[in-house]
Coordinates of C-alpha atoms and ligand atoms in Angstrom, one line a residue:
M113 CA -2.8 -31.8 -24.5
N114 CA -4.4 -35.2 -24.7
D115 CA -7.1 -35.8 -27.3
I116 CA -10.6 -35.0 -26.1
A117 CA -12.5 -38.2 -25.5
T118 CA -15.7 -36.7 -24.3
P119 CA -18.3 -35.9 -26.9
E120 CA -20.5 -32.9 -26.6
N121 CA -23.6 -34.8 -25.5
S122 CA -21.9 -36.3 -22.5
R123 CA -22.6 -34.6 -19.2
P124 CA -20.7 -31.3 -18.9
R125 CA -18.8 -30.6 -15.8
L126 CA -19.2 -27.5 -13.8
M127 CA -16.1 -25.4 -13.6
Q128 CA -14.2 -26.2 -10.4
E129 CA -12.4 -23.0 -10.4
P130 CA -14.6 -20.1 -9.3
F131 CA -12.1 -17.7 -10.9
V132 CA -13.0 -18.7 -14.4
H133 CA -16.7 -19.0 -13.6
D134 CA -16.9 -15.4 -12.2
F135 CA -14.8 -14.1 -15.0
V136 CA -17.1 -15.6 -17.7
Q137 CA -20.2 -14.5 -15.8
A138 CA -19.0 -10.9 -15.9
I139 CA -18.4 -11.1 -19.7
L140 CA -21.8 -12.6 -20.3
E141 CA -23.4 -9.6 -18.7
R142 CA -22.0 -7.6 -21.6
R143 CA -22.8 -10.2 -24.2
Q144 CA -25.2 -8.1 -26.2
I145 CA -22.6 -5.3 -26.6
Y146 CA -20.1 -7.8 -28.0
L147 CA -22.7 -9.5 -30.3
N148 CA -23.8 -6.1 -31.6
A149 CA -20.2 -5.2 -32.5
A150 CA -20.0 -8.5 -34.5
K151 CA -23.3 -7.8 -36.1
V152 CA -22.2 -4.3 -37.3
H153 CA -18.6 -5.0 -38.1
G154 CA -18.6 -8.7 -39.0
S155 CA -16.0 -11.3 -37.9
P156 CA -13.2 -11.8 -37.1
L157 CA -12.5 -8.7 -34.9
Y158 CA -10.1 -7.2 -32.5
L159 CA -12.5 -5.5 -30.1
V160 CA -11.1 -2.7 -28.0
E161 CA -13.0 -1.5 -25.0
E162 CA -12.0 2.1 -24.4
A163 CA -13.6 2.3 -21.0
V164 CA -11.7 -0.7 -19.7
L165 CA -8.4 0.8 -20.9
R166 CA -9.2 4.1 -19.2
E167 CA -10.2 2.4 -16.1
R168 CA -7.0 0.3 -15.9
A169 CA -4.8 3.3 -16.6
G170 CA -6.5 5.3 -13.8
Q171 CA -6.4 2.4 -11.3
F172 CA -2.7 1.9 -11.9
R173 CA -1.9 5.5 -11.5
A174 CA -4.0 5.9 -8.4
A175 CA -2.5 2.9 -6.7
F176 CA 1.1 4.3 -7.0
E177 CA 0.2 7.9 -6.5
R178 CA -1.2 7.0 -3.1
Q179 CA 2.2 5.6 -2.1
L180 CA 4.7 8.1 -3.5
P181 CA 5.0 11.9 -3.6
S182 CA 6.2 12.3 -7.2
T183 CA 5.5 9.8 -10.0
S184 CA 5.3 9.5 -13.8
F185 CA 3.6 6.8 -15.9
Y186 CA 4.7 5.6 -19.3
Y187 CA 2.7 3.0 -21.3
A188 CA 5.0 0.4 -22.8
M189 CA 3.8 0.6 -26.4
K190 CA 5.2 -2.8 -27.5
S191 CA 2.7 -4.6 -25.3
N192 CA -0.1 -3.5 -27.7
N193 CA 1.0 -1.3 -30.5
L194 CA -2.4 -0.3 -31.8
S195 CA -2.1 3.5 -32.0
D196 CA -5.6 3.9 -30.6
V197 CA -4.5 2.2 -27.4
S198 CA -1.6 4.6 -27.0
R199 CA -3.9 7.6 -27.8
I200 CA -6.4 6.6 -25.2
V201 CA -3.7 6.0 -22.5
L202 CA -2.1 9.4 -23.4
G203 CA -5.5 10.9 -22.6
E204 CA -5.3 9.4 -19.1
G205 CA -2.1 11.4 -18.3
F206 CA 0.4 8.8 -19.3
G207 CA 3.6 9.3 -21.3
L208 CA 4.8 6.6 -23.7
D209 CA 7.7 4.1 -23.4
V210 CA 8.9 3.2 -26.9
S211 CA 11.5 0.6 -27.9
S212 CA 12.2 1.4 -31.5
G213 CA 12.2 4.1 -34.2
I214 CA 8.8 2.9 -35.5
E215 CA 7.3 3.2 -32.0
L216 CA 8.9 6.5 -31.5
S217 CA 7.5 7.8 -34.8
T218 CA 4.0 6.6 -33.7
A219 CA 4.4 8.3 -30.3
L220 CA 5.5 11.6 -32.0
G221 CA 2.6 11.3 -34.5
L222 CA 0.2 11.0 -31.6
G223 CA 1.5 14.3 -30.2
A224 CA 3.1 12.7 -27.1
T225 CA 5.2 15.2 -25.3
D226 CA 6.8 12.9 -22.7
I227 CA 8.4 9.9 -24.3
I228 CA 11.1 7.6 -23.0
F229 CA 13.1 5.5 -25.5
S230 CA 14.7 2.4 -24.1
G231 CA 15.9 -0.9 -25.5
P232 CA 19.1 -2.6 -26.7
G233 CA 20.7 -2.0 -30.1
K234 CA 19.3 1.4 -30.9
T235 CA 20.5 2.3 -34.4
D236 CA 22.0 5.7 -35.4
P237 CA 18.8 6.7 -37.4
E238 CA 16.7 5.8 -34.3
L239 CA 18.9 7.9 -32.1
E240 CA 18.9 10.8 -34.6
L241 CA 15.1 10.8 -34.5
A242 CA 15.3 11.1 -30.7
V243 CA 17.8 13.9 -30.9
E244 CA 15.7 15.8 -33.4
N245 CA 12.8 15.6 -30.9
A246 CA 14.9 16.2 -27.8
D247 CA 12.2 18.5 -26.3
R248 CA 9.9 15.5 -26.1
V249 CA 12.2 12.4 -25.8
T250 CA 14.4 11.0 -23.0
V251 CA 16.8 8.4 -24.2
L252 CA 17.5 5.6 -21.7
M253 CA 20.9 4.4 -22.8
D254 CA 21.7 0.7 -22.9
S255 CA 25.5 0.6 -23.0
P256 CA 28.7 2.7 -23.0
G257 CA 28.9 2.1 -26.7
E258 CA 25.5 3.6 -27.3
C259 CA 26.5 6.5 -25.0
Q260 CA 29.5 7.2 -27.3
R261 CA 27.4 7.2 -30.4
L262 CA 24.8 9.5 -28.8
M263 CA 27.5 11.9 -27.6
A264 CA 28.8 12.2 -31.2
L265 CA 25.3 12.8 -32.5
V266 CA 24.3 15.5 -30.0
E267 CA 27.6 17.3 -30.6
R268 CA 27.0 17.3 -34.3
R269 CA 23.5 18.6 -33.9
K270 CA 24.3 20.9 -31.0
K271 CA 21.2 19.8 -29.2
R272 CA 20.9 19.1 -25.5
L273 CA 19.3 15.7 -24.8
R274 CA 17.9 14.3 -21.6
V275 CA 19.4 10.8 -21.0
G276 CA 19.3 8.1 -18.4
L277 CA 20.9 4.7 -18.0
R278 CA 19.4 1.3 -17.9
L279 CA 20.8 -0.9 -15.2
N280 CA 20.7 -4.7 -15.0
H281 CA 21.3 -7.1 -12.2
H282 CA 21.5 -10.2 -14.4
T283 CA 25.0 -11.0 -15.2
V284 CA 24.3 -14.5 -16.7
G285 CA 21.5 -15.8 -19.0
L286 CA 19.6 -14.1 -21.7
W287 CA 18.4 -11.2 -19.7
R288 CA 22.0 -9.9 -19.5
K289 CA 21.5 -8.4 -23.0
F290 CA 19.7 -5.4 -21.4
G291 CA 21.4 -2.4 -19.9
V292 CA 24.7 -2.4 -18.0
P293 CA 25.7 -3.9 -14.6
M294 CA 25.1 -1.7 -11.5
E295 CA 28.8 -0.9 -11.1
A296 CA 28.8 0.7 -14.6
L297 CA 26.7 3.6 -13.4
L298 CA 29.5 5.6 -11.8
P299 CA 32.0 5.5 -14.7
L300 CA 29.3 6.3 -17.2
Y301 CA 27.9 9.1 -15.1
E302 CA 31.3 10.6 -14.8
T303 CA 31.9 10.4 -18.6
I304 CA 28.8 12.6 -19.3
K305 CA 28.3 14.7 -16.3
D306 CA 30.1 17.7 -17.6
H307 CA 29.1 17.2 -21.3
S308 CA 27.5 20.2 -22.9
Y309 CA 24.8 18.3 -24.7
M310 CA 24.1 15.3 -22.5
A311 CA 21.9 16.0 -19.6
F312 CA 22.0 13.0 -17.2
K313 CA 18.5 12.8 -15.6
G314 CA 17.8 9.3 -14.4
V315 CA 18.3 5.6 -13.9
Q316 CA 16.1 2.7 -15.1
F317 CA 15.6 -1.0 -14.6
H318 CA 12.9 -3.3 -15.8
S319 CA 12.3 -6.9 -14.9
S320 CA 9.4 -8.4 -16.8
W321 CA 6.7 -10.8 -15.7
N322 CA 6.2 -10.5 -12.0
L323 CA 3.2 -12.2 -10.4
V324 CA 4.3 -10.9 -7.1
P325 CA 6.6 -7.9 -6.2
D326 CA 9.5 -9.9 -4.6
R327 CA 12.0 -9.5 -7.5
Q328 CA 11.3 -5.8 -7.9
V329 CA 11.8 -5.3 -4.2
E330 CA 15.1 -7.0 -4.4
L331 CA 16.2 -4.8 -7.4
I332 CA 15.1 -1.7 -5.5
R333 CA 17.2 -2.7 -2.5
I334 CA 20.3 -3.3 -4.8
L335 CA 19.7 -0.1 -6.6
G336 CA 19.5 1.8 -3.3
D337 CA 22.9 0.4 -2.3
T338 CA 24.3 1.4 -5.7
L339 CA 23.0 4.9 -5.5
K340 CA 24.4 5.4 -2.0
K341 CA 27.9 5.2 -3.5
M342 CA 27.3 8.0 -6.0
P343 CA 28.9 11.4 -5.7
P344 CA 26.9 14.5 -4.5
S345 CA 26.7 16.0 -8.0
F346 CA 24.7 12.8 -9.0
F347 CA 22.0 13.7 -6.6
D348 CA 21.8 17.2 -8.1
D349 CA 21.5 15.9 -11.6
C350 CA 19.4 12.8 -11.3
E351 CA 15.7 13.5 -11.3
F352 CA 14.1 10.2 -11.8
I353 CA 14.3 6.5 -10.9
D354 CA 12.4 4.4 -13.4
I355 CA 11.4 1.0 -12.1
G356 CA 10.1 -0.4 -15.4
G357 CA 7.0 -2.5 -16.0
G358 CA 6.3 -6.2 -15.6
Y359 CA 3.1 -6.2 -13.5
W360 CA 1.0 -9.3 -14.1
P361 CA -2.8 -8.8 -14.2
S362 CA -4.4 -9.6 -10.9
Q363 CA -6.5 -12.5 -12.3
G364 CA -3.2 -14.5 -12.3
E365 CA -1.7 -16.7 -15.0
W366 CA -4.0 -19.3 -16.4
L367 CA -2.6 -22.5 -18.0
V368 CA -4.1 -25.5 -19.8
S369 CA -3.6 -29.0 -18.4
D370 CA -4.1 -32.4 -19.9
D371 CA -7.8 -32.3 -18.8
P372 CA -9.7 -29.9 -21.1
L373 CA -11.7 -28.7 -18.2
G374 CA -8.9 -28.8 -15.6
H375 CA -7.3 -25.3 -15.9
Q376 CA -4.6 -24.2 -13.6
M377 CA -4.1 -20.8 -12.1
I378 CA -1.0 -19.2 -10.7
P379 CA -2.2 -16.3 -8.5
A380 CA -0.9 -12.8 -8.9
S381 CA -0.9 -9.8 -6.5
S382 CA -3.3 -7.0 -7.0
I383 CA -1.9 -3.7 -8.2
E384 CA -2.6 -2.2 -4.9
T385 CA -0.5 -4.8 -3.2
F386 CA 2.3 -4.2 -5.7
A387 CA 2.0 -0.4 -5.0
Q388 CA 2.0 -0.9 -1.2
T389 CA 5.0 -3.2 -1.2
L390 CA 7.1 -1.3 -3.7
G391 CA 6.1 2.1 -2.3
Q392 CA 7.4 1.1 1.1
V393 CA 10.8 -0.2 -0.1
I394 CA 11.1 2.8 -2.5
R395 CA 10.5 5.3 0.4
E396 CA 13.0 3.4 2.6
K397 CA 15.8 2.7 0.1
I398 CA 15.5 5.4 -2.6
L399 CA 13.6 8.4 -1.4
S400 CA 15.8 8.5 1.7
L401 CA 18.7 9.4 -0.6
G402 CA 17.0 12.1 -2.6
A403 CA 13.7 13.5 -3.8
F404 CA 13.5 11.5 -7.0
R405 CA 10.5 11.2 -9.2
I406 CA 9.6 7.5 -9.5
C407 CA 8.6 6.4 -13.1
F408 CA 6.6 3.3 -14.1
E409 CA 6.5 1.6 -17.5
P410 CA 3.5 -0.8 -17.3
G411 CA 2.4 -2.5 -20.6
R412 CA 0.6 -5.8 -20.0
W413 CA -1.3 -4.7 -16.9
I414 CA -2.8 -1.7 -18.8
C415 CA -3.8 -3.3 -22.1
N416 CA -4.4 -7.0 -21.3
D417 CA -8.1 -6.7 -20.3
A418 CA -9.0 -4.1 -22.9
M419 CA -9.0 -6.1 -26.1
H420 CA -10.8 -9.2 -27.1
I421 CA -10.9 -11.4 -30.2
I422 CA -14.2 -12.2 -31.8
I423 CA -14.4 -15.1 -34.2
Q424 CA -17.1 -17.2 -35.8
V425 CA -17.7 -20.9 -36.3
I426 CA -17.4 -21.8 -40.0
D427 CA -17.5 -25.6 -39.9
K428 CA -18.6 -28.1 -37.3
K429 CA -16.7 -31.2 -38.3
A430 CA -17.6 -33.4 -35.3
P431 CA -19.7 -32.9 -32.1
D432 CA -16.4 -31.9 -30.4
L433 CA -14.5 -30.2 -33.3
V434 CA -15.2 -26.8 -34.8
I435 CA -13.2 -24.7 -37.2
T436 CA -13.4 -20.9 -36.9
D437 CA -13.0 -18.0 -39.4
A438 CA -9.7 -16.7 -37.9
G439 CA -6.5 -18.4 -37.0
T440 CA -3.9 -17.8 -34.4
N441 CA -1.9 -15.6 -36.9
A442 CA -4.1 -13.0 -35.2
V443 CA -2.2 -13.5 -32.0
G444 CA 1.2 -14.4 -33.6
W445 CA 2.1 -17.3 -31.5
E446 CA 0.8 -20.7 -30.4
R447 CA -0.5 -19.1 -27.2
F448 CA -3.5 -21.4 -26.4
E449 CA -1.4 -24.6 -26.4
T450 CA -0.1 -23.5 -23.1
D451 CA -2.1 -20.5 -21.8
Y452 CA -5.7 -20.9 -21.0
F453 CA -8.4 -18.4 -21.8
P454 CA -12.1 -19.4 -21.9
V455 CA -13.7 -19.6 -25.3
I456 CA -17.1 -18.0 -24.8
N457 CA -20.0 -18.8 -27.2
L458 CA -21.8 -15.5 -27.2
T459 CA -24.6 -16.8 -29.5
R460 CA -25.6 -19.8 -27.5
S461 CA -24.4 -18.6 -24.1
G462 CA -24.2 -20.7 -21.0
T463 CA -22.2 -20.9 -17.8
M464 CA -21.1 -24.6 -18.3
E465 CA -17.8 -25.4 -20.0
K466 CA -17.8 -28.3 -22.4
P467 CA -14.9 -30.1 -24.0
C468 CA -14.4 -29.3 -27.7
H469 CA -11.5 -28.6 -30.0
V470 CA -12.0 -25.0 -31.1
L471 CA -9.5 -24.5 -33.9
G472 CA -8.6 -21.9 -36.5
S473 CA -8.6 -22.2 -40.2
L474 CA -4.9 -22.1 -40.9
C475 CA -3.3 -25.0 -42.6
T476 CA -1.3 -26.0 -39.5
P477 CA -2.4 -28.1 -36.5
H478 CA -0.8 -25.5 -34.2
D479 CA -3.8 -23.3 -34.6
V480 CA -5.7 -23.7 -31.4
W481 CA -8.1 -21.3 -29.7
G482 CA -9.1 -23.8 -27.0
Y483 CA -10.0 -27.3 -25.9
A484 CA -13.4 -26.4 -24.5
Y485 CA -16.0 -23.6 -24.7
F486 CA -18.6 -22.0 -22.4
G487 CA -22.1 -22.3 -23.9
Q488 CA -25.3 -24.3 -24.3
E489 CA -23.8 -25.9 -27.4
I490 CA -21.8 -24.9 -30.4
R491 CA -23.0 -24.6 -34.0
E492 CA -22.0 -23.1 -37.4
K493 CA -22.3 -19.3 -37.5
D494 CA -22.0 -19.0 -33.7
I495 CA -20.0 -15.9 -32.6
L496 CA -17.3 -16.8 -30.1
M497 CA -15.1 -14.6 -27.9
I498 CA -11.6 -15.1 -26.6
P499 CA -11.5 -12.4 -23.9
T500 CA -8.6 -10.3 -22.6
Q501 CA -6.2 -10.7 -25.5
G502 CA -4.8 -7.1 -25.3
A503 CA -1.2 -7.9 -24.3
Y504 CA 1.5 -9.4 -26.5
T505 CA -1.0 -10.7 -29.1
F506 CA -2.0 -7.8 -31.4
S507 CA 1.6 -6.5 -31.5
L508 CA 2.8 -10.0 -32.6
R509 CA 0.0 -10.6 -35.2
Q510 CA 1.3 -11.9 -38.5
E511 CA 0.3 -12.0 -42.2
F512 CA 0.0 -15.8 -42.5
I513 CA -2.5 -17.5 -44.8
K514 CA -5.6 -15.7 -43.6
P515 CA -6.4 -12.0 -43.4
L516 CA -6.0 -10.3 -40.0
P517 CA -9.1 -9.3 -38.0
R518 CA -10.4 -5.8 -38.3
V519 CA -10.0 -3.5 -35.3
V520 CA -13.1 -2.0 -33.7
V521 CA -12.9 0.4 -30.7
I522 CA -16.1 0.5 -28.6
Ligands
PLP244 C1 8.4 -4.6 -22.3 C2 8.9 -3.5 -21.4 C3 8.0 -2.9 -20.5 C4 6.6 -3.4 -20.3 O1 6.6 -4.7 -19.7 P1 5.2 -5.3 -19.3 O2 5.5 -6.7 -18.8 O3 4.3 -5.4 -20.5 O4 4.6 -4.4 -18.2 C5 8.4 -1.9 -19.8 N1 9.7 -1.4 -19.9 C6 10.6 -1.9 -20.8 C7 11.9 -1.4 -20.9 C8 10.2 -3.0 -21.6 O5 11.1 -3.6 -22.4

């Protein structure tokens, strides 16, 4: 980012991008609700909108249920690990996708009865917790080594466990850490198919961060070719194909540029387009081989729009420089140096965006909320909102210098 040369009193520019303008307009219609929350609960806040979360969960399910005869949905807890978020999504008929013993304990504590446990490097105590709760947990194994450790565990406990295998198409680069290559499916299946305590039930893949369905389509085609080579008993045993998460919210990816008002947007497909495209290739390449249940593990798409961060201006140090009561330890990374989200002044609301450094109160310059705000003007005590911060912020929050915001569910 360049320094901002334009002071507040210079002529503000209308947003060129209608996407941000419409987005801000919709939020301003609910301005009083957000201001009331700040009035009652103070600042800073993580504000969860239960209705938005329910609506997203329902929309996601409906989109894919229209395309496929048998489906299951698992919310990826790591995308927002607030237990209220998981509780609300459970209420919408989702199961939970957990990636650690901590997340598994949370899921069990919430009473979830359909949990999938995936992720690299599961420890023995984590696997033991899964085996103890074998009636509620399916373990998606990440490697042959993990399979061996799990076999020893279930034999010792004499407990039958539902398992699946995570497959991966990346043989180079950092994504190769997940799962096993496609050709490892057959030998691993043969290792456990007659085991007394290992019940092979499915296959998983996950490729994160898809603005469009192309990569998932390619993986489904490759998976179809892999499954074709499996023996007949596989098709009796295998109940589900889990195609993971990685759906980008339909508003697209918003990025900052050198111009504080010149935001960039990379468009994303709607979830209905994802469902139509993936549904077609799944029917053609997977369901033509067997009547599998298709599982989904969305995280970001479900929680992104359902949590906002509310902050307050503490100090106005220049016409175009304000310091707020919360820092980016609330989001855990220097998100707004690259990602753009509008900073919305709820107190002095307006539909024009004006250049201004809106910064946090941490003793580091990498503590940026934004390089502009929407509003008439900005003053001390004003309540500001950073909308749609539900995904990969709350889970990454850190104890660093300032206290963390309180959570309020409305
Ligand atoms: C992180 C993760 C997800 C969720 O990804 P999103 O991009 O948040 O949808 C789903 N499945 C697995 C295995 C993951 O690791």
